mmCIF file with all atom_site columns, C-alpha atoms and ligand atoms in Angstrom:
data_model
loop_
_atom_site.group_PDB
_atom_site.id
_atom_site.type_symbol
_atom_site.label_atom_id
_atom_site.label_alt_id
_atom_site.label_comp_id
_atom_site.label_asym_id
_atom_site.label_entity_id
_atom_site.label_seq_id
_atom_site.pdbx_PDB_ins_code
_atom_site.Cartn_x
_atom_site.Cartn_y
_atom_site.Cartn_z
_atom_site.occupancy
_atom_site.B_iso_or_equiv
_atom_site.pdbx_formal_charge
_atom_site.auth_seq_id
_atom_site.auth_comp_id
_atom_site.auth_asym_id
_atom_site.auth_atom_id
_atom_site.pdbx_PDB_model_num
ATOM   1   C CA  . UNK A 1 1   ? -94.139  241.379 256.884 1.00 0.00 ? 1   UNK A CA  1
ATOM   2   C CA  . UNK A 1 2   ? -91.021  242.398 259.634 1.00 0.00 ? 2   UNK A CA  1
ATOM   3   C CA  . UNK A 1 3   ? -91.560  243.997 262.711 1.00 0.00 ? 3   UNK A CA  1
ATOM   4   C CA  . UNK A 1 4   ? -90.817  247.499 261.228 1.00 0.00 ? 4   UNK A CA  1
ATOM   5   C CA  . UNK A 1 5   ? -94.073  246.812 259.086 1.00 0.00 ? 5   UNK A CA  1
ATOM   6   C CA  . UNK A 1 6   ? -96.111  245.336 262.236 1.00 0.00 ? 6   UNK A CA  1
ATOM   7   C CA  . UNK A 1 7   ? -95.566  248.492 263.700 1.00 0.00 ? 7   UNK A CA  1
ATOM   8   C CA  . UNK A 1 8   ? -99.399  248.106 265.463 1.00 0.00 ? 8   UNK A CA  1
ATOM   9   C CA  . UNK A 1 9   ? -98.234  245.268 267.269 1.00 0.00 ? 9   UNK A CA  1
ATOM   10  C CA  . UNK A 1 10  ? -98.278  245.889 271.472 1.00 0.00 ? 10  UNK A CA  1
ATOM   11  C CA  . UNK A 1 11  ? -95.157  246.811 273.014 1.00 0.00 ? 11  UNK A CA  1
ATOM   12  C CA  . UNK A 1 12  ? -94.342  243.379 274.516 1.00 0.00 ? 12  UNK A CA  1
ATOM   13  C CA  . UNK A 1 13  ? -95.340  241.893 270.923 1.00 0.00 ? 13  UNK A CA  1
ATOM   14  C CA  . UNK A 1 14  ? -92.816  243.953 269.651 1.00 0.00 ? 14  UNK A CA  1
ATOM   15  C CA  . UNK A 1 15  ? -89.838  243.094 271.533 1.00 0.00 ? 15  UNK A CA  1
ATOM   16  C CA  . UNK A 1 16  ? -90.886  239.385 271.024 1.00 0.00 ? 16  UNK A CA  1
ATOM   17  C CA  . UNK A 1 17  ? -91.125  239.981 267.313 1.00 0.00 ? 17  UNK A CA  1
ATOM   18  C CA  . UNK A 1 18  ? -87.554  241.568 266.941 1.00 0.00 ? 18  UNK A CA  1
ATOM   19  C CA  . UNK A 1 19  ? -85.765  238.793 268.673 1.00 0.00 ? 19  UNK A CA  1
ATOM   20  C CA  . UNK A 1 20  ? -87.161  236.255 266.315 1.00 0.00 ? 20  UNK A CA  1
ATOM   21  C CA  . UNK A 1 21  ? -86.613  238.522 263.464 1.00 0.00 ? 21  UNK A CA  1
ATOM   22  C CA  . UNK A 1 22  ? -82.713  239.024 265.058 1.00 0.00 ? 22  UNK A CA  1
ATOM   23  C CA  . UNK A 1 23  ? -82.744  235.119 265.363 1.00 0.00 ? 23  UNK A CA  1
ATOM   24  C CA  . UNK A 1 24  ? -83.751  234.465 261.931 1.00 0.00 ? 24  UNK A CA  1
ATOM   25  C CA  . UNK A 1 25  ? -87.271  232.964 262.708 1.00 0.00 ? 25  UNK A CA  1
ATOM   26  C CA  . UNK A 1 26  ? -88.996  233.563 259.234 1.00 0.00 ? 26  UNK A CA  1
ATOM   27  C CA  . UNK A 1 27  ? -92.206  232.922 261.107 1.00 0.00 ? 27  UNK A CA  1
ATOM   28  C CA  . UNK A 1 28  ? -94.053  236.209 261.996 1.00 0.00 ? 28  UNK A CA  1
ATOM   29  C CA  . UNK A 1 29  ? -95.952  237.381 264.982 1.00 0.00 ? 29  UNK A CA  1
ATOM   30  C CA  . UNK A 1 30  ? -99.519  238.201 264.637 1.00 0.00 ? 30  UNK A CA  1
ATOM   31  C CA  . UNK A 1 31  ? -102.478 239.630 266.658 1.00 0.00 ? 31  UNK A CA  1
ATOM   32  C CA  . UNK A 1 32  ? -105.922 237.706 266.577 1.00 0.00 ? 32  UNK A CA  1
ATOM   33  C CA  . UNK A 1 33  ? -109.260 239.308 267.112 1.00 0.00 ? 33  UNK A CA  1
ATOM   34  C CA  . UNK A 1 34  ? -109.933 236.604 269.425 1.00 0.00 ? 34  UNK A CA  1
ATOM   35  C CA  . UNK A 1 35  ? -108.306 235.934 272.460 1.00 0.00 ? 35  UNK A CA  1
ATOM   36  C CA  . UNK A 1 36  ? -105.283 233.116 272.752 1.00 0.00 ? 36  UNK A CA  1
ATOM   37  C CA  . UNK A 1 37  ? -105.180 232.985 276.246 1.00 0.00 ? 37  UNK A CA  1
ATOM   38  C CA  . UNK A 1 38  ? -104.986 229.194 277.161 1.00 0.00 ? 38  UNK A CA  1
ATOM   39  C CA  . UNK A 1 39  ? -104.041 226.221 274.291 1.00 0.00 ? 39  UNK A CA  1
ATOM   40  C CA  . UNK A 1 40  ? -107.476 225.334 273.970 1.00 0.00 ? 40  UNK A CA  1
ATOM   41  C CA  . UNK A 1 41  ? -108.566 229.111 273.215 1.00 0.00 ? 41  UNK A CA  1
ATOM   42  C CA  . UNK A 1 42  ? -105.321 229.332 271.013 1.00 0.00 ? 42  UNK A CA  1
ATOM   43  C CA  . UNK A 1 43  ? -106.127 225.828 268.768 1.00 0.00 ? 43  UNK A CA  1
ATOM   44  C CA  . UNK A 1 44  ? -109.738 227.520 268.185 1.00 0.00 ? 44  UNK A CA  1
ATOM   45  C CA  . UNK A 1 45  ? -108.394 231.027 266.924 1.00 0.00 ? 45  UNK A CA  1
ATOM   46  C CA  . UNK A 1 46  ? -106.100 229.506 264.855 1.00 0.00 ? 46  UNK A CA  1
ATOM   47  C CA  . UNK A 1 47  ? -108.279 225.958 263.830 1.00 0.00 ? 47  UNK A CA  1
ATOM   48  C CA  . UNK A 1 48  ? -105.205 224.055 264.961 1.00 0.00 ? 48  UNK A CA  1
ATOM   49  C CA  . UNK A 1 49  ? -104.979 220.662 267.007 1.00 0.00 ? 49  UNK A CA  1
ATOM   50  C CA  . UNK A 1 50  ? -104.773 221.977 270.873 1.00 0.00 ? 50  UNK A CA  1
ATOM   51  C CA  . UNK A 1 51  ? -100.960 219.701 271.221 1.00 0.00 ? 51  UNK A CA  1
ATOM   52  C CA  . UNK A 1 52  ? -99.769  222.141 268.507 1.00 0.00 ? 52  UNK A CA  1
ATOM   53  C CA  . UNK A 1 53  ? -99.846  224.984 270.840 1.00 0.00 ? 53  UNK A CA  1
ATOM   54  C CA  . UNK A 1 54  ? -96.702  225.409 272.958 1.00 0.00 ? 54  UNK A CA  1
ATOM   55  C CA  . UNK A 1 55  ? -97.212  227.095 276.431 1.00 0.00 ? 55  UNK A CA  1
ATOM   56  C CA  . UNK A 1 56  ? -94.561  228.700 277.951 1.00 0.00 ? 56  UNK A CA  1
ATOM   57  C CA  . UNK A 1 57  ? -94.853  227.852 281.537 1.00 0.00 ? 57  UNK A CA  1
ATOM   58  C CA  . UNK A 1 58  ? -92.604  229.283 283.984 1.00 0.00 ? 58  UNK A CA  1
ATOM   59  C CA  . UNK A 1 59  ? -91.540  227.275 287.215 1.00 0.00 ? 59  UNK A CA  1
ATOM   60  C CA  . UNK A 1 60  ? -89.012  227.789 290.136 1.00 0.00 ? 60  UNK A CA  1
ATOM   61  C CA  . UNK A 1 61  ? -86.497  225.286 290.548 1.00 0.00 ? 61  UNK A CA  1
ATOM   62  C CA  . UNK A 1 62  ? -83.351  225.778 292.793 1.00 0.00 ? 62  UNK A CA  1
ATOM   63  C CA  . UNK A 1 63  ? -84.516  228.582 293.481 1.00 0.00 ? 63  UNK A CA  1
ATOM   64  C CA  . UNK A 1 64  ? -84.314  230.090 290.416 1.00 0.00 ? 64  UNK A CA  1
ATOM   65  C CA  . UNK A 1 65  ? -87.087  230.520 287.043 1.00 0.00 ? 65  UNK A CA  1
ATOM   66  C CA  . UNK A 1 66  ? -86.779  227.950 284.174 1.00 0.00 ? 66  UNK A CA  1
ATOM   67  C CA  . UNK A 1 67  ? -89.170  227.737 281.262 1.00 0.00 ? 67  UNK A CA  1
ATOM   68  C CA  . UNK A 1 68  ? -91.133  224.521 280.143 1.00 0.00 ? 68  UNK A CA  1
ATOM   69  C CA  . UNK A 1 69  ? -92.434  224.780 276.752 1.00 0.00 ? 69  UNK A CA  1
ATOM   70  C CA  . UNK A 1 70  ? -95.561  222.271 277.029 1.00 0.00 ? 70  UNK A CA  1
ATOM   71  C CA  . UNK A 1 71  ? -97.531  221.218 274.616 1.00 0.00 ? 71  UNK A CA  1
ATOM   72  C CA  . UNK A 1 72  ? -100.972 221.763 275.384 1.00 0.00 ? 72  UNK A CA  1
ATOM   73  C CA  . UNK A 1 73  ? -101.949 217.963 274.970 1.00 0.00 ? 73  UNK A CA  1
ATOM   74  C CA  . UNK A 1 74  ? -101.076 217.285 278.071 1.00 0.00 ? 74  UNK A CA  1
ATOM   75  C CA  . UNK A 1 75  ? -99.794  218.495 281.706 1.00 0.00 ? 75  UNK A CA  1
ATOM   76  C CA  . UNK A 1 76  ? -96.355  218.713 282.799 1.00 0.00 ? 76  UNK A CA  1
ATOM   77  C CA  . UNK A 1 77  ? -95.152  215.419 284.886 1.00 0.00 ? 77  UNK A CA  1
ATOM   78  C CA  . UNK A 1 78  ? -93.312  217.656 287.350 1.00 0.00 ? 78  UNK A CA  1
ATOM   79  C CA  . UNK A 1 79  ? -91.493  215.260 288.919 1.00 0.00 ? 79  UNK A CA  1
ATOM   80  C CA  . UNK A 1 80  ? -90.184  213.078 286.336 1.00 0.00 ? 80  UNK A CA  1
ATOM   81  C CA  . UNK A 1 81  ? -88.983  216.156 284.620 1.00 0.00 ? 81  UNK A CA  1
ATOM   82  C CA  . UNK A 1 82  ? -86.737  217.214 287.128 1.00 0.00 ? 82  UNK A CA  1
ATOM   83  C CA  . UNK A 1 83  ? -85.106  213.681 287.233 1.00 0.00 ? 83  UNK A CA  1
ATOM   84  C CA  . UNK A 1 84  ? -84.746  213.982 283.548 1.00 0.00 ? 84  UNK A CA  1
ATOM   85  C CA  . UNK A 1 85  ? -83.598  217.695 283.376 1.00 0.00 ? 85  UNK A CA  1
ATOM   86  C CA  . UNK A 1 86  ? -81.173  216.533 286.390 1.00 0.00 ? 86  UNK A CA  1
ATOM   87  C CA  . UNK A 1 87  ? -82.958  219.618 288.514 1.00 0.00 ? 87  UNK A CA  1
ATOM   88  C CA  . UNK A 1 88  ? -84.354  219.863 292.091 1.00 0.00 ? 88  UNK A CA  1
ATOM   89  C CA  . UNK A 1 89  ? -88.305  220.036 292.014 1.00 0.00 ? 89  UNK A CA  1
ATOM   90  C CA  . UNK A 1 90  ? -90.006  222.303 289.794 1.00 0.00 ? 90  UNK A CA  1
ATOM   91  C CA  . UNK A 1 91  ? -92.929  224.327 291.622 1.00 0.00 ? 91  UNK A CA  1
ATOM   92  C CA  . UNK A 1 92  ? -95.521  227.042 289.510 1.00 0.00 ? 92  UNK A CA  1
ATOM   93  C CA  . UNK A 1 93  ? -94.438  230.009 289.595 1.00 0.00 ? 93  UNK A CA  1
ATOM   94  C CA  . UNK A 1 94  ? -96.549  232.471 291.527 1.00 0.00 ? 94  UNK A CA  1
ATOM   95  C CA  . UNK A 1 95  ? -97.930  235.519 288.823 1.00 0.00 ? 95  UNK A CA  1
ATOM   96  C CA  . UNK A 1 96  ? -95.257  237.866 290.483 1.00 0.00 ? 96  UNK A CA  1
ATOM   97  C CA  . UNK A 1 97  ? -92.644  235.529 289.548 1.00 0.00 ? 97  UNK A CA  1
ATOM   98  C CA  . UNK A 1 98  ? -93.915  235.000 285.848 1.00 0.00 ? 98  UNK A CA  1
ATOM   99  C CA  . UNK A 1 99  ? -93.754  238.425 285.462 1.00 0.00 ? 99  UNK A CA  1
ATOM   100 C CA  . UNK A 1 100 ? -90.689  238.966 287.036 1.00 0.00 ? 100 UNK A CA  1
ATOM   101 C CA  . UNK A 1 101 ? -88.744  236.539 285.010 1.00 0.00 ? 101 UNK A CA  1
ATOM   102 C CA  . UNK A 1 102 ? -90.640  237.304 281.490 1.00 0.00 ? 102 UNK A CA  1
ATOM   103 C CA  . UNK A 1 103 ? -92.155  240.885 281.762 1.00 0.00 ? 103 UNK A CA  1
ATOM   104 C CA  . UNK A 1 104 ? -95.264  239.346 280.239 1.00 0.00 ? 104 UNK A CA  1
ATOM   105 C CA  . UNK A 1 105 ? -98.461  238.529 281.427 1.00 0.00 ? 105 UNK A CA  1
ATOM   106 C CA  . UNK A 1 106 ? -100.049 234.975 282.130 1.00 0.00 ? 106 UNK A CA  1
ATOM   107 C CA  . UNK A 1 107 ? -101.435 233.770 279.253 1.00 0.00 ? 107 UNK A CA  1
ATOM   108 C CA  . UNK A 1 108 ? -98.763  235.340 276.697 1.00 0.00 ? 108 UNK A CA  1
ATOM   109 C CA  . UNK A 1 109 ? -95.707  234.569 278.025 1.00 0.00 ? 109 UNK A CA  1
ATOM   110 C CA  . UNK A 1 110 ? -93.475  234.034 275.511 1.00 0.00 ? 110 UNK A CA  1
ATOM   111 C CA  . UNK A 1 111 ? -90.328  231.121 274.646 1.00 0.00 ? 111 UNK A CA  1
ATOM   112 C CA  . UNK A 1 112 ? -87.974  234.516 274.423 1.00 0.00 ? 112 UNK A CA  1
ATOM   113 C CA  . UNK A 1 113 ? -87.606  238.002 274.960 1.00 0.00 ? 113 UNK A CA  1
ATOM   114 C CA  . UNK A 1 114 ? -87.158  237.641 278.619 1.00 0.00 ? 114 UNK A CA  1
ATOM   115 C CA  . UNK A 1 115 ? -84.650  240.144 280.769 1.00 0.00 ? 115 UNK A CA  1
ATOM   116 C CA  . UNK A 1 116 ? -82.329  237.147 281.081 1.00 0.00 ? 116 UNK A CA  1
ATOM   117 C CA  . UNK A 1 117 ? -82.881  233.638 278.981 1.00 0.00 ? 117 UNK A CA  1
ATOM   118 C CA  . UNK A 1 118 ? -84.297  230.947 281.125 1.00 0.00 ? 118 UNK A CA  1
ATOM   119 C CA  . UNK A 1 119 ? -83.210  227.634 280.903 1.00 0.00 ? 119 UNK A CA  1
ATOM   120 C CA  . UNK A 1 120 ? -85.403  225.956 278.837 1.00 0.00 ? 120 UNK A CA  1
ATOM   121 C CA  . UNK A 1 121 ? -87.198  222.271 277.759 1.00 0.00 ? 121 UNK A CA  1
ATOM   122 C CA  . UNK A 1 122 ? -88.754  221.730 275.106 1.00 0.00 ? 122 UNK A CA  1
ATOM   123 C CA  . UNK A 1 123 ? -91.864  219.140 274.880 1.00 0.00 ? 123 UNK A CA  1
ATOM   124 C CA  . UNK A 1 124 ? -90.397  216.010 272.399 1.00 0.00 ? 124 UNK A CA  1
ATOM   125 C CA  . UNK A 1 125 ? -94.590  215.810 271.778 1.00 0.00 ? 125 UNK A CA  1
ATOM   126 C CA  . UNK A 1 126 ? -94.152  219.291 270.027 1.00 0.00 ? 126 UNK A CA  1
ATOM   127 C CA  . UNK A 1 127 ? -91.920  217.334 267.551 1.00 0.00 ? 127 UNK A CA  1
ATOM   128 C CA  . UNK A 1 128 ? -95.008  215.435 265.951 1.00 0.00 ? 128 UNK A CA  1
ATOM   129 C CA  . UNK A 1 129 ? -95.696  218.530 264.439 1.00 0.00 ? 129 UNK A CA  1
ATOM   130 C CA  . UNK A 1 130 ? -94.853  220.288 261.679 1.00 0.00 ? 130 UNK A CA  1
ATOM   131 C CA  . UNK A 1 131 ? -95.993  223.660 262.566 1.00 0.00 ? 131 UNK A CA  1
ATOM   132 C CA  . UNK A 1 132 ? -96.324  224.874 266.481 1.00 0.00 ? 132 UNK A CA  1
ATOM   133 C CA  . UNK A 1 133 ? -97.879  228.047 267.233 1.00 0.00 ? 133 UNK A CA  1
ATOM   134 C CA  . UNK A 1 134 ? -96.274  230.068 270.514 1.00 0.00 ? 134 UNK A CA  1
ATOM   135 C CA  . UNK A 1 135 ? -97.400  233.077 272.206 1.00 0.00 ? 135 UNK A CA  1
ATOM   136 C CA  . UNK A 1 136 ? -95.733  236.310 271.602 1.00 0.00 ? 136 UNK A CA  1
ATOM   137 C CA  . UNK A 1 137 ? -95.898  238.425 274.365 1.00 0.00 ? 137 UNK A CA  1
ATOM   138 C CA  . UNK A 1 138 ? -100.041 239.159 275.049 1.00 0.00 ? 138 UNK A CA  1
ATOM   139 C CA  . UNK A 1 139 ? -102.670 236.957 274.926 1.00 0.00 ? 139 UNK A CA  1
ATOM   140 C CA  . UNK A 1 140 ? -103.730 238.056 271.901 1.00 0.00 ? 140 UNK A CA  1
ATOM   141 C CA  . UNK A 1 141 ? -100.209 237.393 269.981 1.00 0.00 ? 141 UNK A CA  1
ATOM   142 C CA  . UNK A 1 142 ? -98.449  234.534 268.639 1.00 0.00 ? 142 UNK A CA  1
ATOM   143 C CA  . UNK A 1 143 ? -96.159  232.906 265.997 1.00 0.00 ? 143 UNK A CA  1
ATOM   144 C CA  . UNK A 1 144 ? -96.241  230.265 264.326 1.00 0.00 ? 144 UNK A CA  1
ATOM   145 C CA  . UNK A 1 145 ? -92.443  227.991 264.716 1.00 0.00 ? 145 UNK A CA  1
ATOM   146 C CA  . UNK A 1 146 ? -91.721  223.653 265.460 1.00 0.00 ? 146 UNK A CA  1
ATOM   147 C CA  . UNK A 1 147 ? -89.791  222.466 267.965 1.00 0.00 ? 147 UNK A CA  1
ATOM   148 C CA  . UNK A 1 148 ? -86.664  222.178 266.711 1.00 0.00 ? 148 UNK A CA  1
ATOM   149 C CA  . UNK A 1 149 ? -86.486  226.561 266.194 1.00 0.00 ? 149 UNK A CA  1
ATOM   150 C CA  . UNK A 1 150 ? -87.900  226.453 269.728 1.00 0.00 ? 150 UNK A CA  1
ATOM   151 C CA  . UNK A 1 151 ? -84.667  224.539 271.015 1.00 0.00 ? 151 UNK A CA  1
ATOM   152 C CA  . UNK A 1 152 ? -82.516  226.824 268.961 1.00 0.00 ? 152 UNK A CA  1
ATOM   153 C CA  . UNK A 1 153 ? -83.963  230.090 270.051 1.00 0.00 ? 153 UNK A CA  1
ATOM   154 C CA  . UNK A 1 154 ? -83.690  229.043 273.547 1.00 0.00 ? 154 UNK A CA  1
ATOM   155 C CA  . UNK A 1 155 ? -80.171  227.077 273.704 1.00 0.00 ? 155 UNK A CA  1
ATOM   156 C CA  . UNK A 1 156 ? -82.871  224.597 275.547 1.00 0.00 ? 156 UNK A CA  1
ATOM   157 C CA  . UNK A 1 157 ? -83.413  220.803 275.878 1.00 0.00 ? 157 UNK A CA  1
ATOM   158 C CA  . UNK A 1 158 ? -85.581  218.648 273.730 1.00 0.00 ? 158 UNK A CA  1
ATOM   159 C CA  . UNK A 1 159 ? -87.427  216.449 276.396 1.00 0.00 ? 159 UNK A CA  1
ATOM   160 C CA  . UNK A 1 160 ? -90.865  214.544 276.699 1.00 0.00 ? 160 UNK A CA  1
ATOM   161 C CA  . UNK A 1 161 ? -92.411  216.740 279.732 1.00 0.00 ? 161 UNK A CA  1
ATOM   162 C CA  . UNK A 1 162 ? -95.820  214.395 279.501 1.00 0.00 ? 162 UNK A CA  1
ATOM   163 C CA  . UNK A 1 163 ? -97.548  211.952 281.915 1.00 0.00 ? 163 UNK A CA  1
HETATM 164 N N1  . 5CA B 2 .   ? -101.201 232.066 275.060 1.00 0.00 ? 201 5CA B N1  1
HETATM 165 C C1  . 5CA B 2 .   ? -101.178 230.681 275.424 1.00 0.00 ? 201 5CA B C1  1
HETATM 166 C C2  . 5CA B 2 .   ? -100.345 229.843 274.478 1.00 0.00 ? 201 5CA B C2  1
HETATM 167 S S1  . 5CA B 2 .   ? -100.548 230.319 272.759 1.00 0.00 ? 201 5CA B S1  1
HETATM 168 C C3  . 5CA B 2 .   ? -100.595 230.571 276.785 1.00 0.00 ? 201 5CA B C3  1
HETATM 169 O O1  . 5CA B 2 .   ? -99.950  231.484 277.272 1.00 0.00 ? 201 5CA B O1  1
HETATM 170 N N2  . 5CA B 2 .   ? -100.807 229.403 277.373 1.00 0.00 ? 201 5CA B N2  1
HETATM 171 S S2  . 5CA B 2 .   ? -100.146 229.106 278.794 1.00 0.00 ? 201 5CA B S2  1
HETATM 172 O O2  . 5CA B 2 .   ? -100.626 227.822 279.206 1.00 0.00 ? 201 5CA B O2  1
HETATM 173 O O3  . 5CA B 2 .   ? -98.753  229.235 278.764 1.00 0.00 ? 201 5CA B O3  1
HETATM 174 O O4  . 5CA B 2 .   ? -100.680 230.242 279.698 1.00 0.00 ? 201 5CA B O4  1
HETATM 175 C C4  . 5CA B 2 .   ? -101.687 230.026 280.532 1.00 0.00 ? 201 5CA B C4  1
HETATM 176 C C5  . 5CA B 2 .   ? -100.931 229.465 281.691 1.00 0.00 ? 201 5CA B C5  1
HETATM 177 O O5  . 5CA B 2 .   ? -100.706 230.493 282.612 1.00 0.00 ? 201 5CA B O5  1
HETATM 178 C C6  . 5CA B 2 .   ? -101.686 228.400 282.447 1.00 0.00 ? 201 5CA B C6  1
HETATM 179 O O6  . 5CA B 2 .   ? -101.521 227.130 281.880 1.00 0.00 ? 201 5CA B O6  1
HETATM 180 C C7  . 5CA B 2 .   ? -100.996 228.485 283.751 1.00 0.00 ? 201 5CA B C7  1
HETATM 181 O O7  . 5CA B 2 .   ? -99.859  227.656 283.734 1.00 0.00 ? 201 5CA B O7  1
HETATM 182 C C8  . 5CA B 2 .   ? -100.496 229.885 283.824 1.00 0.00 ? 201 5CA B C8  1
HETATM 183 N N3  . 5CA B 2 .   ? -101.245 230.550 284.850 1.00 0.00 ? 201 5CA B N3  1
HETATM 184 C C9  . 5CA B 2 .   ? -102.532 230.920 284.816 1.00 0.00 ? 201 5CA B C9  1
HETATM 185 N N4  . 5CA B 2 .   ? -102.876 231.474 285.973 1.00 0.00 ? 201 5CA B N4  1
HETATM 186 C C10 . 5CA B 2 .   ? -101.781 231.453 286.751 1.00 0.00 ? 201 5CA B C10 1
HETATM 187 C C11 . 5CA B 2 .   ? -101.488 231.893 288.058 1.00 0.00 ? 201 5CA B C11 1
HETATM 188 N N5  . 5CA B 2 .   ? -102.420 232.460 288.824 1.00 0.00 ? 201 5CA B N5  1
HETATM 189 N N6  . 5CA B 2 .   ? -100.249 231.722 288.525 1.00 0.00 ? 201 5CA B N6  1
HETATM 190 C C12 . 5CA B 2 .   ? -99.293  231.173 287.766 1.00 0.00 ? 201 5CA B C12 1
HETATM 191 N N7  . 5CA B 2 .   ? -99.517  230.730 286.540 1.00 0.00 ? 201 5CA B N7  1
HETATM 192 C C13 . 5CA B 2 .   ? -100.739 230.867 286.032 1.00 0.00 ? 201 5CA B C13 1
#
């Protein structure tokens, strides 16, 4: 099914789902009944291991928005991910800044269709699997995609983000 055909998809969904479809992603987007919210509400709807779910999580770092696509294993060693990304400290973005870099809301952001790209890691722990799953814009949405299409969607950098 394209994006022409998932035509009942929300608007954010949407502009998600024709950027992977522009990129070639063969994976495509769909909208669960239950809510995908957080990786652990994600793994459920979809009966997946929670470290299979990518979250896009959006922090400031000189000054400026970046994107760390986590698995949902584990939290995000701030700190040693700067040193490792060769950045200045990475700090949560507030919900006005998510939304301000994305246009999405919490709990859908998504690893593209963003006003500008973000620079972008990717979690090496997303690597031991063969299928991710990503959210697409709500927090209802996602698609399903691995690690490596996640680095080259996002021009970003395969690096272990974990504790
Ligand atoms: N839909 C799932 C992945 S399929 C998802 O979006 N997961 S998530 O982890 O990326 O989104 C929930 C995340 O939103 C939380 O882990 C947290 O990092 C972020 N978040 C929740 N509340 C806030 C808040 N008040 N300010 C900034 N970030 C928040």
């Amino acid at each position: 099914m394209g994006p022409q055909e998932n035509a009942s998809l929300p608007v954010r969904s949407m502009q998600v789902a024709r950027v992977l479809a522009a990129a070639g992603v063969a994976g495509q987007v769909r909208e669960l009944a239950e809510s995908t919210r957080t990786a652990a509400e994600a793994a459920l709807a979809l009966g997946c291991d929670v470290g299979a779910i990518a979250n896009s999580l959006v922090f400031i770092s000189d000054d400026e928005p970046v994107l760390v696509l986590a698995s949902g294993q584990h939290k995000v060693n701030t700190n040693a991910l700067a040193d490792r990304w060769g950045r200045g400290k990475l700090r949560r973005a507030t919900p006005e800044q998510v939304r301000q870099a994305t246009g999405q809301a919490i709990g859908g952001v998504a690893p593209v269709g963003h006003p500008r790209a973000l620079p972008t890691v990717v979690d090496a722990a997303l690597a031991d699997y063969a299928r991710v799953w990503a959210a697409a814009g709500t927090p209802r949405t996602v698609f399903p995609t691995t690690a490596d299409e996640l680095v080259r969607l996002t021009g970003g950098l395969l690096l272990p983000v974990g504790p």
